[in-house]
Amino acid sequence: MSLYDIEAQVPAFYTVTTASKHDSTAMSSIHYEPNAYYIFDRAYDSFKELYRIHLTDSFFVVRAKTNLKYKTVKWKRRMPKNIMTDAEVKLTGYLREKYPESFRLVRYYDEEDDREFTFLRIQNNFLHWTSPIFIRKDG
């Protein structure tokens, strides 16, 4: 796992683990910086760590797992092509304690591969509608 500083163009953090240790366990060792952007694959679903990113005034995008339990707080009505859903949601069940605030759930349709992707992101306009494109091909 690595964290790349775009301005300095150097790695800001990296860790090497054995193959038996999942990358997502390194999330707790990252020093999250304000106004930084963190993009994770769907295995990175530690809502406690995602909330920590939120509390440092940083931003995240992560692919959602299909079994995520949430309730919709508010829907956006007008969306660009290929954005199927853009909603403000809150987690339900025990995960609500790990991330008590709302965030955005964006469902994106990839025409090229005829696939749908669901992303969770912090409640703002960062990266606007292009953020799904950055991580759409990761698995």
PDB file of N, CA and C in Angstrom, residues 25-90:
ATOM      1  N   THR A  25      -5.747  -3.539   6.397  1.00  0.00           N
ATOM      2  CA  THR A  25      -5.325  -3.427   7.791  1.00  0.00           C
ATOM      3  C   THR A  25      -4.347  -2.273   7.986  1.00  0.00           C
ATOM      4  N   ALA A  26      -3.754  -1.780   6.915  1.00  0.00           N
ATOM      5  CA  ALA A  26      -2.815  -0.655   7.002  1.00  0.00           C
ATOM      6  C   ALA A  26      -3.526   0.688   7.135  1.00  0.00           C
ATOM      7  N   MET A  27      -4.834   0.723   6.924  1.00  0.00           N
ATOM      8  CA  MET A  27      -5.563   1.993   6.992  1.00  0.00           C
ATOM      9  C   MET A  27      -5.350   2.710   8.323  1.00  0.00           C
ATOM     10  N   SER A  28      -5.276   1.966   9.408  1.00  0.00           N
ATOM     11  CA  SER A  28      -5.148   2.592  10.724  1.00  0.00           C
ATOM     12  C   SER A  28      -3.762   3.187  10.948  1.00  0.00           C
ATOM     13  N   SER A  29      -2.778   2.828  10.138  1.00  0.00           N
ATOM     14  CA  SER A  29      -1.431   3.368  10.324  1.00  0.00           C
ATOM     15  C   SER A  29      -1.142   4.585   9.448  1.00  0.00           C
ATOM     16  N   ILE A  30      -2.102   4.974   8.607  1.00  0.00           N
ATOM     17  CA  ILE A  30      -1.918   6.145   7.747  1.00  0.00           C
ATOM     18  C   ILE A  30      -2.184   7.410   8.557  1.00  0.00           C
ATOM     19  N   HIS A  31      -1.302   8.389   8.417  1.00  0.00           N
ATOM     20  CA  HIS A  31      -1.527   9.708   9.016  1.00  0.00           C
ATOM     21  C   HIS A  31      -2.311  10.524   7.992  1.00  0.00           C
ATOM     22  N   TYR A  32      -3.622  10.648   8.190  1.00  0.00           N
ATOM     23  CA  TYR A  32      -4.473  11.359   7.246  1.00  0.00           C
ATOM     24  C   TYR A  32      -4.249  12.865   7.367  1.00  0.00           C
ATOM     25  N   GLU A  33      -4.133  13.527   6.243  1.00  0.00           N
ATOM     26  CA  GLU A  33      -3.859  14.953   6.200  1.00  0.00           C
ATOM     27  C   GLU A  33      -5.095  15.716   5.748  1.00  0.00           C
ATOM     28  N   PRO A  34      -5.310  16.922   6.284  1.00  0.00           N
ATOM     29  CA  PRO A  34      -6.454  17.739   5.849  1.00  0.00           C
ATOM     30  C   PRO A  34      -6.378  18.055   4.358  1.00  0.00           C
ATOM     31  N   ASN A  35      -7.542  18.121   3.739  1.00  0.00           N
ATOM     32  CA  ASN A  35      -7.678  18.463   2.319  1.00  0.00           C
ATOM     33  C   ASN A  35      -6.993  17.490   1.372  1.00  0.00           C
ATOM     34  N   ALA A  36      -6.790  16.276   1.817  1.00  0.00           N
ATOM     35  CA  ALA A  36      -6.195  15.245   0.966  1.00  0.00           C
ATOM     36  C   ALA A  36      -7.311  14.372   0.404  1.00  0.00           C
ATOM     37  N   TYR A  37      -7.015  13.683  -0.674  1.00  0.00           N
ATOM     38  CA  TYR A  37      -7.979  12.807  -1.334  1.00  0.00           C
ATOM     39  C   TYR A  37      -7.488  11.370  -1.220  1.00  0.00           C
ATOM     40  N   TYR A  38      -8.355  10.478  -0.722  1.00  0.00           N
ATOM     41  CA  TYR A  38      -8.003   9.078  -0.538  1.00  0.00           C
ATOM     42  C   TYR A  38      -8.971   8.231  -1.351  1.00  0.00           C
ATOM     43  N   ILE A  39      -8.427   7.394  -2.215  1.00  0.00           N
ATOM     44  CA  ILE A  39      -9.233   6.540  -3.084  1.00  0.00           C
ATOM     45  C   ILE A  39      -8.878   5.095  -2.765  1.00  0.00           C
ATOM     46  N   PHE A  40      -9.901   4.317  -2.387  1.00  0.00           N
ATOM     47  CA  PHE A  40      -9.701   2.938  -1.980  1.00  0.00           C
ATOM     48  C   PHE A  40     -10.567   2.007  -2.822  1.00  0.00           C
ATOM     49  N   ASP A  41     -10.166   0.747  -2.872  1.00  0.00           N
ATOM     50  CA  ASP A  41     -10.978  -0.283  -3.510  1.00  0.00           C
ATOM     51  C   ASP A  41     -12.047  -0.735  -2.515  1.00  0.00           C
ATOM     52  N   ARG A  42     -12.953  -1.599  -2.957  1.00  0.00           N
ATOM     53  CA  ARG A  42     -14.090  -1.964  -2.110  1.00  0.00           C
ATOM     54  C   ARG A  42     -13.719  -2.766  -0.876  1.00  0.00           C
ATOM     55  N   ALA A  43     -12.553  -3.374  -0.836  1.00  0.00           N
ATOM     56  CA  ALA A  43     -12.154  -4.108   0.363  1.00  0.00           C
ATOM     57  C   ALA A  43     -11.866  -3.170   1.531  1.00  0.00           C
ATOM     58  N   TYR A  44     -11.662  -1.892   1.245  1.00  0.00           N
ATOM     59  CA  TYR A  44     -11.342  -0.907   2.274  1.00  0.00           C
ATOM     60  C   TYR A  44     -12.640  -0.330   2.844  1.00  0.00           C
ATOM     61  N   ASP A  45     -13.352  -1.153   3.563  1.00  0.00           N
ATOM     62  CA  ASP A  45     -14.657  -0.738   4.073  1.00  0.00           C
ATOM     63  C   ASP A  45     -14.657  -0.542   5.581  1.00  0.00           C
ATOM     64  N   SER A  46     -13.519  -0.145   6.126  1.00  0.00           N
ATOM     65  CA  SER A  46     -13.452   0.146   7.546  1.00  0.00           C
ATOM     66  C   SER A  46     -14.092   1.518   7.775  1.00  0.00           C
ATOM     67  N   PHE A  47     -15.351   1.517   8.177  1.00  0.00           N
ATOM     68  CA  PHE A  47     -16.062   2.774   8.340  1.00  0.00           C
ATOM     69  C   PHE A  47     -15.491   3.609   9.482  1.00  0.00           C
ATOM     70  N   LYS A  48     -14.874   2.960  10.441  1.00  0.00           N
ATOM     71  CA  LYS A  48     -14.197   3.704  11.507  1.00  0.00           C
ATOM     72  C   LYS A  48     -13.062   4.536  10.897  1.00  0.00           C
ATOM     73  N   GLU A  49     -12.280   3.947   9.999  1.00  0.00           N
ATOM     74  CA  GLU A  49     -11.175   4.666   9.356  1.00  0.00           C
ATOM     75  C   GLU A  49     -11.688   5.703   8.358  1.00  0.00           C
ATOM     76  N   LEU A  50     -12.745   5.379   7.627  1.00  0.00           N
ATOM     77  CA  LEU A  50     -13.320   6.357   6.704  1.00  0.00           C
ATOM     78  C   LEU A  50     -13.844   7.573   7.470  1.00  0.00           C
ATOM     79  N   TYR A  51     -14.411   7.322   8.628  1.00  0.00           N
ATOM     80  CA  TYR A  51     -14.896   8.439   9.441  1.00  0.00           C
ATOM     81  C   TYR A  51     -13.722   9.273   9.956  1.00  0.00           C
ATOM     82  N   ARG A  52     -12.624   8.618  10.261  1.00  0.00           N
ATOM     83  CA  ARG A  52     -11.424   9.344  10.681  1.00  0.00           C
ATOM     84  C   ARG A  52     -10.937  10.269   9.557  1.00  0.00           C
ATOM     85  N   ILE A  53     -11.021   9.796   8.313  1.00  0.00           N
ATOM     86  CA  ILE A  53     -10.667  10.633   7.164  1.00  0.00           C
ATOM     87  C   ILE A  53     -11.579  11.855   7.132  1.00  0.00           C
ATOM     88  N   HIS A  54     -12.864  11.627   7.306  1.00  0.00           N
ATOM     89  CA  HIS A  54     -13.844  12.716   7.324  1.00  0.00           C
ATOM     90  C   HIS A  54     -13.528  13.734   8.423  1.00  0.00           C
ATOM     91  N   LEU A  55     -13.183  13.262   9.606  1.00  0.00           N
ATOM     92  CA  LEU A  55     -12.908  14.145  10.734  1.00  0.00           C
ATOM     93  C   LEU A  55     -11.640  14.975  10.545  1.00  0.00           C
ATOM     94  N   THR A  56     -10.750  14.550   9.667  1.00  0.00           N
ATOM     95  CA  THR A  56      -9.536  15.338   9.397  1.00  0.00           C
ATOM     96  C   THR A  56      -9.758  16.312   8.246  1.00  0.00           C
ATOM     97  N   ASP A  57     -11.014  16.490   7.832  1.00  0.00           N
ATOM     98  CA  ASP A  57     -11.352  17.381   6.715  1.00  0.00           C
ATOM     99  C   ASP A  57     -10.690  16.936   5.419  1.00  0.00           C
ATOM    100  N   SER A  58     -10.623  15.623   5.241  1.00  0.00           N
ATOM    101  CA  SER A  58     -10.122  15.037   4.006  1.00  0.00           C
ATOM    102  C   SER A  58     -11.283  14.414   3.261  1.00  0.00           C
ATOM    103  N   PHE A  59     -10.994  13.813   2.133  1.00  0.00           N
ATOM    104  CA  PHE A  59     -12.034  13.286   1.262  1.00  0.00           C
ATOM    105  C   PHE A  59     -11.712  11.859   0.861  1.00  0.00           C
ATOM    106  N   PHE A  60     -12.745  11.049   0.645  1.00  0.00           N
ATOM    107  CA  PHE A  60     -12.511   9.678   0.199  1.00  0.00           C
ATOM    108  C   PHE A  60     -13.505   9.282  -0.870  1.00  0.00           C
ATOM    109  N   VAL A  61     -13.087   8.290  -1.644  1.00  0.00           N
ATOM    110  CA  VAL A  61     -13.962   7.568  -2.560  1.00  0.00           C
ATOM    111  C   VAL A  61     -13.605   6.106  -2.367  1.00  0.00           C
ATOM    112  N   VAL A  62     -14.605   5.278  -2.178  1.00  0.00           N
ATOM    113  CA  VAL A  62     -14.378   3.844  -2.000  1.00  0.00           C
ATOM    114  C   VAL A  62     -15.516   3.091  -2.685  1.00  0.00           C
ATOM    115  N   ARG A  63     -15.198   1.992  -3.320  1.00  0.00           N
ATOM    116  CA  ARG A  63     -16.258   1.164  -3.912  1.00  0.00           C
ATOM    117  C   ARG A  63     -17.025   0.462  -2.806  1.00  0.00           C
ATOM    118  N   ALA A  64     -18.333   0.486  -2.914  1.00  0.00           N
ATOM    119  CA  ALA A  64     -19.181  -0.124  -1.891  1.00  0.00           C
ATOM    120  C   ALA A  64     -19.327  -1.619  -2.131  1.00  0.00           C
ATOM    121  N   LYS A  65     -19.423  -2.346  -1.051  1.00  0.00           N
ATOM    122  CA  LYS A  65     -19.754  -3.774  -1.146  1.00  0.00           C
ATOM    123  C   LYS A  65     -21.250  -3.893  -1.433  1.00  0.00           C
ATOM    124  N   THR A  66     -21.636  -4.987  -2.055  1.00  0.00           N
ATOM    125  CA  THR A  66     -23.031  -5.156  -2.460  1.00  0.00           C
ATOM    126  C   THR A  66     -23.982  -5.335  -1.282  1.00  0.00           C
ATOM    127  N   ASN A  67     -23.486  -5.783  -0.135  1.00  0.00           N
ATOM    128  CA  ASN A  67     -24.364  -6.038   1.015  1.00  0.00           C
ATOM    129  C   ASN A  67     -24.425  -4.868   1.999  1.00  0.00           C
ATOM    130  N   LEU A  68     -24.017  -3.688   1.586  1.00  0.00           N
ATOM    131  CA  LEU A  68     -24.029  -2.518   2.465  1.00  0.00           C
ATOM    132  C   LEU A  68     -25.460  -2.171   2.873  1.00  0.00           C
ATOM    133  N   LYS A  69     -25.651  -1.939   4.155  1.00  0.00           N
ATOM    134  CA  LYS A  69     -26.972  -1.591   4.697  1.00  0.00           C
ATOM    135  C   LYS A  69     -27.011  -0.105   5.026  1.00  0.00           C
ATOM    136  N   TYR A  70     -27.938   0.604   4.398  1.00  0.00           N
ATOM    137  CA  TYR A  70     -28.047   2.048   4.584  1.00  0.00           C
ATOM    138  C   TYR A  70     -29.481   2.484   4.343  1.00  0.00           C
ATOM    139  N   LYS A  71     -29.766   3.736   4.766  1.00  0.00           N
ATOM    140  CA  LYS A  71     -31.057   4.341   4.444  1.00  0.00           C
ATOM    141  C   LYS A  71     -30.772   5.630   3.672  1.00  0.00           C
ATOM    142  N   THR A  72     -31.633   5.929   2.726  1.00  0.00           N
ATOM    143  CA  THR A  72     -31.472   7.127   1.908  1.00  0.00           C
ATOM    144  C   THR A  72     -32.046   8.325   2.640  1.00  0.00           C
ATOM    145  N   VAL A  73     -31.271   9.392   2.715  1.00  0.00           N
ATOM    146  CA  VAL A  73     -31.688  10.625   3.365  1.00  0.00           C
ATOM    147  C   VAL A  73     -32.217  11.606   2.327  1.00  0.00           C
ATOM    148  N   LYS A  74     -31.554  11.677   1.174  1.00  0.00           N
ATOM    149  CA  LYS A  74     -31.930  12.639   0.147  1.00  0.00           C
ATOM    150  C   LYS A  74     -31.406  12.164  -1.211  1.00  0.00           C
ATOM    151  N   TRP A  75     -32.213  12.364  -2.271  1.00  0.00           N
ATOM    152  CA  TRP A  75     -31.842  11.983  -3.638  1.00  0.00           C
ATOM    153  C   TRP A  75     -31.532  13.221  -4.466  1.00  0.00           C
ATOM    154  N   LYS A  76     -30.585  13.105  -5.373  1.00  0.00           N
ATOM    155  CA  LYS A  76     -30.402  14.151  -6.381  1.00  0.00           C
ATOM    156  C   LYS A  76     -31.287  13.786  -7.561  1.00  0.00           C
ATOM    157  N   ARG A  77     -31.887  14.767  -8.196  1.00  0.00           N
ATOM    158  CA  ARG A  77     -32.833  14.508  -9.274  1.00  0.00           C
ATOM    159  C   ARG A  77     -32.206  14.569 -10.660  1.00  0.00           C
ATOM    160  N   ARG A  78     -31.377  15.553 -10.928  1.00  0.00           N
ATOM    161  CA  ARG A  78     -30.778  15.698 -12.256  1.00  0.00           C
ATOM    162  C   ARG A  78     -29.342  15.211 -12.213  1.00  0.00           C
ATOM    163  N   MET A  79     -29.062  14.213 -13.028  1.00  0.00           N
ATOM    164  CA  MET A  79     -27.731  13.627 -13.020  1.00  0.00           C
ATOM    165  C   MET A  79     -27.189  13.503 -14.437  1.00  0.00           C
ATOM    166  N   PRO A  80     -25.879  13.594 -14.579  1.00  0.00           N
ATOM    167  CA  PRO A  80     -25.273  13.424 -15.901  1.00  0.00           C
ATOM    168  C   PRO A  80     -25.436  11.998 -16.409  1.00  0.00           C
ATOM    169  N   LYS A  81     -25.160  11.811 -17.682  1.00  0.00           N
ATOM    170  CA  LYS A  81     -25.215  10.488 -18.294  1.00  0.00           C
ATOM    171  C   LYS A  81     -24.333   9.516 -17.515  1.00  0.00           C
ATOM    172  N   ASN A  82     -24.791   8.317 -17.374  1.00  0.00           N
ATOM    173  CA  ASN A  82     -24.113   7.200 -16.721  1.00  0.00           C
ATOM    174  C   ASN A  82     -24.126   7.258 -15.197  1.00  0.00           C
ATOM    175  N   ILE A  83     -24.618   8.336 -14.602  1.00  0.00           N
ATOM    176  CA  ILE A  83     -24.806   8.366 -13.155  1.00  0.00           C
ATOM    177  C   ILE A  83     -26.240   7.918 -12.909  1.00  0.00           C
ATOM    178  N   MET A  84     -26.384   6.733 -12.346  1.00  0.00           N
ATOM    179  CA  MET A  84     -27.707   6.150 -12.146  1.00  0.00           C
ATOM    180  C   MET A  84     -28.344   6.618 -10.839  1.00  0.00           C
ATOM    181  N   THR A  85     -27.522   6.817  -9.813  1.00  0.00           N
ATOM    182  CA  THR A  85     -27.998   7.246  -8.510  1.00  0.00           C
ATOM    183  C   THR A  85     -26.967   8.177  -7.897  1.00  0.00           C
ATOM    184  N   ASP A  86     -27.445   9.212  -7.253  1.00  0.00           N
ATOM    185  CA  ASP A  86     -26.587  10.074  -6.442  1.00  0.00           C
ATOM    186  C   ASP A  86     -27.431  10.448  -5.242  1.00  0.00           C
ATOM    187  N   ALA A  87     -27.128   9.838  -4.100  1.00  0.00           N
ATOM    188  CA  ALA A  87     -27.968  10.016  -2.916  1.00  0.00           C
ATOM    189  C   ALA A  87     -27.125  10.265  -1.681  1.00  0.00           C
ATOM    190  N   GLU A  88     -27.700  11.014  -0.768  1.00  0.00           N
ATOM    191  CA  GLU A  88     -27.112  11.154   0.558  1.00  0.00           C
ATOM    192  C   GLU A  88     -27.677  10.004   1.391  1.00  0.00           C
ATOM    193  N   VAL A  89     -26.803   9.235   2.031  1.00  0.00           N
ATOM    194  CA  VAL A  89     -27.240   8.065   2.789  1.00  0.00           C
ATOM    195  C   VAL A  89     -26.601   8.056   4.173  1.00  0.00           C
ATOM    196  N   LYS A  90     -27.222   7.265   5.051  1.00  0.00           N
ATOM    197  CA  LYS A  90     -26.673   7.007   6.389  1.00  0.00           C
ATOM    198  C   LYS A  90     -26.644   5.505   6.587  1.00  0.00           C
TER     199      LYS A  90
END
